[in-house]
Amino acid sequence: MVSRYEAKGNADISRLAEPLKFELSRKTAPNRFLNAAMGEDLSTWDPKILEARGIPTKELIEVYRRWGEGGWGIVETGNIMIDLQHTVTAGSAIIPPGAPFEGERFEAFKALAAAGKAEGSLIIGQVSHPGRQIPSKIVKESISASAVQLPPRFGKTYPPTRAATQSEISQIVQAFAHAAAYLDAAGFDGIQLHAAHGYLLAQFLSPTTNKRTDAYGGSVVNRARIITEIFAAIRERTSPGFILSAKLNSVEFQDEGLTTADAAELVKVLQDAGVDYLELSGGTAEVLGMNRRESTKQREAFFLEFADKIVPALGPADQRRTKVFIVGGLRTASAMVAALDVVDGVGIGRPASQEPSLAGDILAERVTGAIRPSPPFEDDFRLSLLGSASQIKAIGKGYEPFDLSDTKVTAQLEKDIQVWTEVLAEDGDKVTKSGWPDYTGELQLHLAN
């Protein structure tokens, strides 16, 4: 029998069903659910032929078809890279600078957009550059805001890092703008700049990685300059109704990172830049934002306390032009409804790989909580991510996701992960392998509606 998280009390589900209008683009999400970006690694990969990298496959399109049928207000893609060489993983989707609005790559992105929005969801392409957070087996040198190399973590090593030049910053700005125009032409409703989780734009925002003394360092406005320049360039190259979004990271606002006051200033800067919505998350390759206080545990969202401190800087809920979503740890309908007291919408990540139609099922009151993974997949962050990624891979092949609350399933998956880990280790710097572990247990075919 499937195990689920238990909701507390009776929640007014109708609040989650309310449409959300974006004041700047004038587009409307049909409800308050956001299917948050997750790494799929289902695009093409070639270790030698760069132009053969990053084209969405039929499996990736199938994943977004399933999520597009799932009742989500917004569906976000996983990381789309802007450089054929500088990619987070082998198998990421890529829109390289100058990619034409025709041909195999473009048609694949068009098909992905059409699948994700076929039932009324808005589809947003999350676009990113890894900066220093790229494995050394993919490149031998990385660029960042400053020459601050990322130390080895989680079995990965990272290459020497140098500070981006003004010319390189300008090229990066234009690469993001080209990706936005490309997505717009392919039928996407908007773009999200990934300025969280330790990637390049987050590296510019954080004082721990940005030691610059020029126009891109120092004050919050300066550290955010690359982002505001990107948004300005995007506005020049996309249609008026194209949604602009940014993902921000609560971890960067701790310890040696930005202060809460910095965060409040940053969100106002982004609102002035014309951002339709912000997504607040947490975690980097250095520090995963999983150490939460008990009060945060009780409210179920890892980063809701952070949002509670900075969202008021955008103004009263009925007046703020930039809307806010929170993602991280929401598992029950009651907690999701409670989160709407602070933010405008709720983001769901890993539970959506277990249940692609979770949003629709909650809105229809068929369920009140997500499926609860059995240990260690509930508690071990790495295993949780790998389990979710393996489920996405199964969905892409036309199967139903396997049940992570079933201990027999998780026992088999742990074996599959070990095999996958050994295969990657043997592959080493050749990087001929891409994608996530294959679950080799019994799977059920998905029966189309």
Short mmCIF file of C-alpha atoms in Angstrom, two decimals:
data_model
loop_
_atom_site.label_atom_id
_atom_site.label_comp_id
_atom_site.label_asym_id
_atom_site.label_seq_id
_atom_site.Cartn_x
_atom_site.Cartn_y
_atom_site.Cartn_z
CA MET A 1 0.00 0.00 0.00
CA VAL A 2 1.28 3.46 -0.90
CA SER A 3 2.47 5.55 2.05
CA ARG A 4 1.64 9.28 2.04
CA TYR A 5 2.43 12.35 4.10
CA GLU A 6 -0.52 13.20 6.32
CA ALA A 7 -2.11 16.64 6.03
CA LYS A 8 -2.99 18.48 9.23
CA GLY A 9 -6.56 19.72 9.55
CA ASN A 10 -8.86 20.81 6.77
CA ALA A 11 -7.26 23.13 4.22
CA ASP A 12 -9.12 25.41 1.82
CA ILE A 13 -7.92 23.81 -1.41
CA SER A 14 -9.73 26.47 -3.44
CA ARG A 15 -6.87 28.87 -2.65
CA LEU A 16 -4.50 26.65 -4.61
CA ALA A 17 -6.94 26.61 -7.52
CA GLU A 18 -7.01 30.40 -7.88
CA PRO A 19 -5.48 31.72 -11.13
CA LEU A 20 -2.38 33.90 -10.79
CA LYS A 21 -2.05 36.86 -13.12
CA PHE A 22 1.40 38.23 -13.83
CA GLU A 23 1.16 42.00 -13.91
CA LEU A 24 4.09 42.61 -16.23
CA SER A 25 3.63 40.00 -18.97
CA ARG A 26 -0.16 40.01 -18.51
CA LYS A 27 -0.22 36.22 -18.71
CA THR A 28 -2.15 34.10 -16.22
CA ALA A 29 -1.25 30.77 -14.64
CA PRO A 30 -4.41 28.66 -14.18
CA ASN A 31 -3.56 27.83 -10.55
CA ARG A 32 -0.91 28.32 -7.84
CA PHE A 33 1.08 25.13 -8.50
CA LEU A 34 4.52 25.30 -10.06
CA ASN A 35 6.20 22.11 -11.29
CA ALA A 36 9.72 23.11 -10.27
CA ALA A 37 12.75 22.46 -12.45
CA MET A 38 14.60 19.18 -12.02
CA GLY A 39 17.61 17.79 -13.85
CA GLU A 40 16.40 15.35 -16.49
CA ASP A 41 19.60 14.74 -18.51
CA LEU A 42 17.54 13.30 -21.37
CA SER A 43 18.99 15.39 -24.19
CA THR A 44 21.58 14.17 -26.67
CA TRP A 45 25.25 13.96 -25.70
CA ASP A 46 28.44 13.43 -27.65
CA PRO A 47 31.85 13.68 -25.95
CA LYS A 48 33.54 14.88 -29.16
CA ILE A 49 31.00 16.44 -31.54
CA LEU A 50 29.81 19.57 -29.75
CA GLU A 51 27.00 20.34 -32.20
CA ALA A 52 25.45 16.95 -31.42
CA ARG A 53 24.94 17.88 -27.77
CA GLY A 54 21.85 19.15 -26.00
CA ILE A 55 19.01 18.33 -28.41
CA PRO A 56 15.83 17.30 -26.53
CA THR A 57 14.96 13.65 -27.17
CA LYS A 58 11.54 12.05 -27.57
CA GLU A 59 11.96 10.76 -24.00
CA LEU A 60 12.37 14.30 -22.67
CA ILE A 61 9.33 15.46 -24.64
CA GLU A 62 7.32 12.56 -23.19
CA VAL A 63 8.23 13.69 -19.66
CA TYR A 64 6.83 17.15 -20.36
CA ARG A 65 3.76 15.69 -22.01
CA ARG A 66 3.03 13.85 -18.76
CA TRP A 67 3.62 16.93 -16.62
CA GLY A 68 1.58 18.97 -19.08
CA GLU A 69 -1.35 16.67 -18.34
CA GLY A 70 -0.79 16.91 -14.59
CA GLY A 71 -2.81 19.99 -13.68
CA TRP A 72 0.13 22.32 -12.98
CA GLY A 73 -0.25 26.08 -13.31
CA ILE A 74 3.35 26.42 -14.46
CA VAL A 75 5.75 23.76 -15.72
CA GLU A 76 9.45 24.61 -15.62
CA THR A 77 12.09 22.74 -17.59
CA GLY A 78 15.34 21.57 -16.07
CA ASN A 79 18.58 23.43 -16.69
CA ILE A 80 18.96 24.56 -20.31
CA MET A 81 22.57 25.49 -20.99
CA ILE A 82 23.77 28.36 -23.21
CA ASP A 83 27.15 26.88 -24.14
CA LEU A 84 27.96 23.57 -25.83
CA GLN A 85 31.10 23.14 -23.72
CA HIS A 86 30.11 24.66 -20.39
CA THR A 87 27.30 22.33 -19.34
CA VAL A 88 26.41 21.13 -15.86
CA THR A 89 26.02 17.50 -16.89
CA ALA A 90 26.24 15.28 -19.93
CA GLY A 91 22.69 15.22 -21.25
CA SER A 92 21.56 18.75 -20.41
CA ALA A 93 19.49 20.55 -23.04
CA ILE A 94 21.46 23.32 -24.76
CA ILE A 95 20.64 26.43 -26.79
CA PRO A 96 24.04 27.56 -28.07
CA PRO A 97 24.70 31.16 -29.17
CA GLY A 98 23.54 31.69 -32.73
CA ALA A 99 21.44 28.51 -32.86
CA PRO A 100 19.02 29.02 -35.80
CA PHE A 101 15.27 29.12 -35.35
CA GLU A 102 14.91 26.04 -37.53
CA GLY A 103 16.30 22.54 -37.82
CA GLU A 104 16.39 19.50 -35.56
CA ARG A 105 17.25 21.29 -32.30
CA PHE A 106 14.61 23.99 -32.77
CA GLU A 107 11.89 21.51 -33.75
CA ALA A 108 12.67 19.46 -30.63
CA PHE A 109 12.29 22.51 -28.39
CA LYS A 110 9.01 23.36 -30.18
CA ALA A 111 7.72 19.86 -29.52
CA LEU A 112 8.74 20.10 -25.86
CA ALA A 113 6.90 23.41 -25.42
CA ALA A 114 3.79 22.12 -27.16
CA ALA A 115 3.72 19.01 -24.97
CA GLY A 116 4.14 20.94 -21.73
CA LYS A 117 1.40 23.50 -22.42
CA ALA A 118 -1.11 21.32 -24.30
CA GLU A 119 -3.56 21.23 -21.38
CA GLY A 120 -3.27 24.88 -20.36
CA SER A 121 -0.15 25.07 -18.20
CA LEU A 122 2.37 27.83 -18.80
CA ILE A 123 5.77 26.41 -19.76
CA ILE A 124 8.93 28.21 -18.68
CA GLY A 125 12.44 27.36 -19.85
CA GLN A 126 14.99 27.48 -17.03
CA VAL A 127 18.28 28.71 -18.50
CA SER A 128 21.69 28.60 -16.86
CA HIS A 129 25.47 28.73 -17.13
CA PRO A 130 27.41 26.61 -14.61
CA GLY A 131 30.31 28.99 -14.12
CA ARG A 132 32.78 27.31 -11.76
CA GLN A 133 30.30 24.55 -10.90
CA ILE A 134 31.20 22.28 -13.80
CA PRO A 135 33.02 18.94 -13.44
CA SER A 136 36.68 18.94 -14.42
CA LYS A 137 36.04 15.94 -16.68
CA ILE A 138 33.95 18.21 -18.95
CA VAL A 139 36.22 21.29 -19.11
CA LYS A 140 39.75 22.02 -17.92
CA GLU A 141 39.10 25.66 -16.96
CA SER A 142 35.97 27.45 -15.81
CA ILE A 143 34.96 31.08 -15.51
CA SER A 144 33.15 32.79 -12.67
CA ALA A 145 32.66 36.20 -11.14
CA SER A 146 36.11 35.83 -9.57
CA ALA A 147 38.93 33.29 -9.44
CA VAL A 148 37.46 31.25 -6.58
CA GLN A 149 37.74 27.55 -7.40
CA LEU A 150 35.12 25.13 -6.14
CA PRO A 151 36.67 22.43 -3.90
CA PRO A 152 35.95 18.72 -4.50
CA ARG A 153 32.49 17.68 -3.36
CA PHE A 154 30.36 14.53 -3.52
CA GLY A 155 32.99 12.64 -5.50
CA LYS A 156 33.37 15.38 -8.11
CA THR A 157 36.34 17.61 -8.80
CA TYR A 158 36.14 21.05 -10.36
CA PRO A 159 38.64 22.80 -12.65
CA PRO A 160 40.72 25.92 -11.98
CA THR A 161 38.58 29.04 -12.21
CA ARG A 162 39.32 32.52 -13.53
CA ALA A 163 37.35 35.76 -13.42
CA ALA A 164 35.21 36.49 -16.48
CA THR A 165 36.38 39.44 -18.56
CA GLN A 166 34.08 42.29 -19.58
CA SER A 167 33.99 40.84 -23.09
CA GLU A 168 32.98 37.42 -21.75
CA ILE A 169 30.28 38.96 -19.56
CA SER A 170 28.85 40.73 -22.61
CA GLN A 171 28.91 37.46 -24.56
CA ILE A 172 27.13 35.68 -21.70
CA VAL A 173 24.45 38.39 -21.57
CA GLN A 174 23.81 38.02 -25.29
CA ALA A 175 23.81 34.21 -25.05
CA PHE A 176 21.04 34.33 -22.43
CA ALA A 177 19.11 36.83 -24.58
CA HIS A 178 19.45 34.59 -27.63
CA ALA A 179 18.19 31.61 -25.63
CA ALA A 180 15.16 33.66 -24.55
CA ALA A 181 14.35 34.68 -28.13
CA TYR A 182 14.79 31.06 -29.18
CA LEU A 183 12.40 29.84 -26.49
CA ASP A 184 9.89 32.56 -27.37
CA ALA A 185 9.94 31.53 -31.03
CA ALA A 186 9.60 27.86 -30.03
CA GLY A 187 6.38 28.53 -28.13
CA PHE A 188 7.58 28.82 -24.54
CA ASP A 189 5.71 31.24 -22.29
CA GLY A 190 8.81 32.58 -20.60
CA ILE A 191 12.32 32.11 -19.26
CA GLN A 192 13.74 31.62 -15.79
CA LEU A 193 17.31 32.70 -15.08
CA HIS A 194 18.85 30.16 -12.72
CA ALA A 195 20.51 32.47 -10.20
CA ALA A 196 20.57 29.84 -7.44
CA HIS A 197 22.27 26.60 -6.41
CA GLY A 198 25.78 27.90 -6.99
CA TYR A 199 25.63 28.43 -10.76
CA LEU A 200 27.22 31.39 -12.56
CA LEU A 201 24.58 34.03 -11.86
CA ALA A 202 24.53 33.02 -8.19
CA GLN A 203 28.32 33.29 -8.21
CA PHE A 204 27.97 36.94 -9.22
CA LEU A 205 25.37 37.58 -6.51
CA SER A 206 27.30 36.05 -3.62
CA PRO A 207 30.18 37.87 -1.87
CA THR A 208 31.76 34.46 -1.25
CA THR A 209 32.45 34.09 -4.98
CA ASN A 210 32.30 37.68 -6.22
CA LYS A 211 35.42 39.61 -5.21
CA ARG A 212 35.29 42.00 -8.18
CA THR A 213 36.04 45.70 -7.83
CA ASP A 214 34.48 46.80 -11.13
CA ALA A 215 30.84 47.52 -12.04
CA TYR A 216 29.92 43.88 -11.37
CA GLY A 217 31.17 43.70 -7.77
CA GLY A 218 30.67 45.38 -4.43
CA SER A 219 27.10 46.57 -3.87
CA VAL A 220 23.99 44.46 -4.35
CA VAL A 221 23.09 46.50 -7.42
CA ASN A 222 26.52 45.84 -8.91
CA ARG A 223 26.52 42.12 -8.12
CA ALA A 224 23.08 41.85 -9.73
CA ARG A 225 24.14 43.89 -12.77
CA ILE A 226 24.76 40.88 -15.02
CA ILE A 227 21.21 39.68 -14.27
CA THR A 228 19.57 43.05 -14.91
CA GLU A 229 21.57 43.40 -18.12
CA ILE A 230 20.36 39.98 -19.23
CA PHE A 231 16.74 40.87 -18.52
CA ALA A 232 17.08 44.15 -20.42
CA ALA A 233 18.59 42.31 -23.40
CA ILE A 234 15.81 39.71 -23.27
CA ARG A 235 13.12 42.39 -23.31
CA GLU A 236 14.60 43.78 -26.52
CA ARG A 237 14.44 40.39 -28.25
CA THR A 238 11.19 38.80 -27.07
CA SER A 239 7.46 39.45 -27.34
CA PRO A 240 5.76 41.72 -24.75
CA GLY A 241 3.95 38.78 -23.13
CA PHE A 242 7.10 36.71 -22.56
CA ILE A 243 7.43 35.93 -18.84
CA LEU A 244 10.65 36.81 -16.99
CA SER A 245 11.59 34.87 -13.87
CA ALA A 246 14.59 34.28 -11.64
CA LYS A 247 15.42 31.53 -9.18
CA LEU A 248 17.16 32.69 -6.00
CA ASN A 249 18.92 30.77 -3.30
CA SER A 250 18.36 31.13 0.44
CA VAL A 251 21.75 29.57 1.24
CA GLU A 252 23.57 32.49 -0.40
CA PHE A 253 21.92 34.77 2.18
CA GLN A 254 23.62 33.07 5.11
CA ASP A 255 27.03 33.02 6.76
CA GLU A 256 29.47 34.88 4.48
CA GLY A 257 26.84 35.34 1.78
CA LEU A 258 24.24 38.05 1.42
CA THR A 259 22.39 39.39 4.43
CA THR A 260 18.62 39.50 4.73
CA ALA A 261 18.84 43.23 4.02
CA ASP A 262 20.81 42.44 0.86
CA ALA A 263 18.12 39.96 -0.13
CA ALA A 264 15.36 42.51 0.36
CA GLU A 265 17.29 44.99 -1.77
CA LEU A 266 17.92 42.37 -4.45
CA VAL A 267 14.27 41.41 -4.88
CA LYS A 268 13.37 45.09 -5.27
CA VAL A 269 16.09 45.45 -7.92
CA LEU A 270 14.63 42.48 -9.78
CA GLN A 271 11.10 43.80 -9.49
CA ASP A 272 12.30 47.08 -11.02
CA ALA A 273 13.95 45.02 -13.78
CA GLY A 274 10.53 43.70 -14.79
CA VAL A 275 10.62 40.19 -13.33
CA ASP A 276 7.20 38.51 -13.29
CA TYR A 277 7.98 35.98 -10.59
CA LEU A 278 10.77 34.88 -8.29
CA GLU A 279 11.30 31.33 -7.12
CA LEU A 280 13.00 30.97 -3.74
CA SER A 281 14.98 27.80 -3.18
CA GLY A 282 18.21 26.71 -1.51
CA GLY A 283 21.37 24.65 -1.72
CA THR A 284 24.64 24.74 -3.68
CA ALA A 285 27.30 22.18 -4.50
CA GLU A 286 29.12 23.42 -1.40
CA VAL A 287 26.31 23.69 1.14
CA LEU A 288 22.97 22.02 0.55
CA GLY A 289 20.28 23.97 2.37
CA MET A 290 18.95 20.99 4.27
CA ASN A 291 19.80 21.97 7.84
CA ARG A 292 16.57 23.62 8.84
CA ARG A 293 15.38 24.70 12.26
CA GLU A 294 12.46 22.95 13.94
CA SER A 295 10.13 25.88 13.28
CA THR A 296 10.84 25.53 9.58
CA LYS A 297 10.26 21.78 9.74
CA GLN A 298 6.89 22.40 11.31
CA ARG A 299 5.91 24.72 8.47
CA GLU A 300 7.14 22.07 6.05
CA ALA A 301 8.86 24.43 3.61
CA PHE A 302 12.62 24.54 4.15
CA PHE A 303 12.91 28.13 2.93
CA LEU A 304 9.58 29.68 3.92
CA GLU A 305 11.08 31.57 6.87
CA PHE A 306 13.54 33.19 4.47
CA ALA A 307 10.67 34.19 2.17
CA ASP A 308 8.75 35.57 5.13
CA LYS A 309 11.60 38.02 5.78
CA ILE A 310 12.13 39.34 2.26
CA VAL A 311 8.79 39.10 0.43
CA PRO A 312 7.39 42.17 2.25
CA ALA A 313 10.09 44.24 0.50
CA LEU A 314 8.09 43.77 -2.71
CA GLY A 315 5.02 45.43 -1.21
CA PRO A 316 1.58 44.17 -0.13
CA ALA A 317 0.42 40.99 -1.87
CA ASP A 318 -2.30 42.79 -3.82
CA GLN A 319 0.12 45.47 -5.02
CA ARG A 320 3.44 43.77 -5.74
CA ARG A 321 4.26 43.47 -9.42
CA THR A 322 6.63 40.54 -8.92
CA LYS A 323 5.04 37.36 -7.62
CA VAL A 324 6.87 34.85 -5.42
CA PHE A 325 6.93 31.05 -5.35
CA ILE A 326 8.58 28.93 -2.68
CA VAL A 327 10.05 25.50 -3.41
CA GLY A 328 11.48 23.04 -0.93
CA GLY A 329 9.86 20.46 1.31
CA LEU A 330 6.16 21.08 0.71
CA ARG A 331 4.47 17.69 0.91
CA THR A 332 0.89 18.21 2.13
CA ALA A 333 -2.04 20.26 0.90
CA SER A 334 -2.44 21.91 4.30
CA ALA A 335 1.15 23.17 4.28
CA MET A 336 0.82 24.34 0.68
CA VAL A 337 -2.28 26.36 1.53
CA ALA A 338 -0.56 27.80 4.63
CA ALA A 339 2.41 28.88 2.48
CA LEU A 340 0.05 31.10 0.48
CA ASP A 341 -0.15 33.35 3.55
CA VAL A 342 3.44 34.34 2.70
CA VAL A 343 3.94 33.72 -1.03
CA ASP A 344 1.83 33.67 -4.18
CA GLY A 345 2.42 30.09 -5.26
CA VAL A 346 4.04 26.80 -4.30
CA GLY A 347 6.73 24.90 -6.17
CA ILE A 348 6.87 21.11 -6.15
CA GLY A 349 9.96 19.25 -7.31
CA ARG A 350 10.71 15.61 -6.48
CA PRO A 351 7.11 14.64 -5.59
CA ALA A 352 6.19 15.50 -9.19
CA SER A 353 8.53 12.80 -10.49
CA GLN A 354 6.74 10.29 -8.25
CA GLU A 355 3.31 11.65 -9.18
CA PRO A 356 3.27 13.67 -12.42
CA SER A 357 -0.39 14.61 -11.78
CA LEU A 358 0.02 15.52 -8.10
CA ALA A 359 -1.22 19.09 -8.62
CA GLY A 360 -4.37 17.93 -10.38
CA ASP A 361 -4.96 15.22 -7.81
CA ILE A 362 -4.73 17.68 -4.92
CA LEU A 363 -7.01 20.18 -6.64
CA ALA A 364 -9.55 17.42 -7.28
CA GLU A 365 -9.18 16.36 -3.61
CA ARG A 366 -8.20 12.84 -4.59
CA VAL A 367 -5.15 13.11 -2.32
CA THR A 368 -4.06 15.46 0.47
CA GLY A 369 -0.37 14.60 0.58
CA ALA A 370 2.49 13.38 -1.58
CA ILE A 371 3.78 9.81 -1.51
CA ARG A 372 6.32 9.44 1.30
CA PRO A 373 9.57 7.73 0.22
CA SER A 374 10.88 4.99 2.48
CA PRO A 375 14.24 5.43 4.21
CA PRO A 376 16.90 6.13 3.13
CA PHE A 377 15.33 7.88 0.12
CA GLU A 378 13.37 10.26 2.35
CA ASP A 379 16.34 11.33 4.46
CA ASP A 380 19.41 11.01 2.21
CA PHE A 381 19.46 14.02 -0.11
CA ARG A 382 21.69 12.41 -2.75
CA LEU A 383 19.61 9.24 -2.89
CA SER A 384 16.45 11.32 -3.01
CA LEU A 385 17.72 13.22 -6.05
CA LEU A 386 18.88 10.05 -7.80
CA GLY A 387 15.57 8.33 -7.09
CA SER A 388 13.67 11.25 -8.59
CA ALA A 389 15.94 11.37 -11.63
CA SER A 390 15.47 7.64 -12.20
CA GLN A 391 11.71 8.10 -12.03
CA ILE A 392 11.91 10.85 -14.66
CA LYS A 393 13.89 8.48 -16.87
CA ALA A 394 11.18 5.83 -16.49
CA ILE A 395 8.46 8.36 -17.33
CA GLY A 396 10.34 9.30 -20.50
CA LYS A 397 10.25 5.66 -21.59
CA GLY A 398 6.48 5.56 -21.24
CA TYR A 399 6.24 3.92 -17.82
CA GLU A 400 4.56 4.88 -14.57
CA PRO A 401 7.05 6.04 -11.92
CA PHE A 402 8.07 3.25 -9.55
CA ASP A 403 6.89 3.62 -5.94
CA LEU A 404 9.64 4.93 -3.66
CA SER A 405 7.48 4.18 -0.61
CA ASP A 406 7.89 0.45 -1.35
CA THR A 407 10.97 -0.95 0.42
CA LYS A 408 11.37 -3.71 -2.18
CA VAL A 409 11.55 -1.04 -4.88
CA THR A 410 14.08 1.08 -3.00
CA ALA A 411 16.25 -1.97 -2.26
CA GLN A 412 16.45 -2.70 -5.98
CA LEU A 413 17.05 0.95 -6.84
CA GLU A 414 19.97 1.15 -4.42
CA LYS A 415 21.57 -1.75 -6.32
CA ASP A 416 20.90 0.00 -9.62
CA ILE A 417 22.47 3.20 -8.31
CA GLN A 418 25.57 1.28 -7.27
CA VAL A 419 25.88 -0.23 -10.76
CA TRP A 420 25.42 3.22 -12.32
CA THR A 421 28.07 4.70 -10.00
CA GLU A 422 30.56 2.02 -11.02
CA VAL A 423 29.83 2.55 -14.73
CA LEU A 424 30.47 6.30 -14.39
CA ALA A 425 33.68 5.67 -12.45
CA GLU A 426 34.92 3.33 -15.17
CA ASP A 427 33.97 5.86 -17.85
CA GLY A 428 36.06 8.50 -16.06
CA ASP A 429 37.23 11.44 -18.13
CA LYS A 430 36.01 9.88 -21.38
CA VAL A 431 32.49 11.14 -20.54
CA THR A 432 30.86 8.76 -23.00
CA LYS A 433 28.03 8.04 -20.55
CA SER A 434 25.15 10.38 -19.80
CA GLY A 435 21.91 10.25 -17.88
CA TRP A 436 20.73 8.81 -14.58
CA PRO A 437 20.39 5.27 -13.18
CA ASP A 438 17.99 2.85 -14.86
CA TYR A 439 15.57 1.14 -12.48
CA THR A 440 15.66 -2.55 -13.41
CA GLY A 441 12.71 -3.71 -11.32
CA GLU A 442 9.18 -4.22 -12.57
CA LEU A 443 7.57 -1.23 -14.26
CA GLN A 444 4.04 -0.59 -15.49
CA LEU A 445 3.35 1.02 -18.84
CA HIS A 446 1.51 4.32 -18.68
CA LEU A 447 -1.94 4.09 -20.22
CA ALA A 448 -2.78 7.31 -22.05
CA ASN A 449 -6.04 9.00 -21.14
#
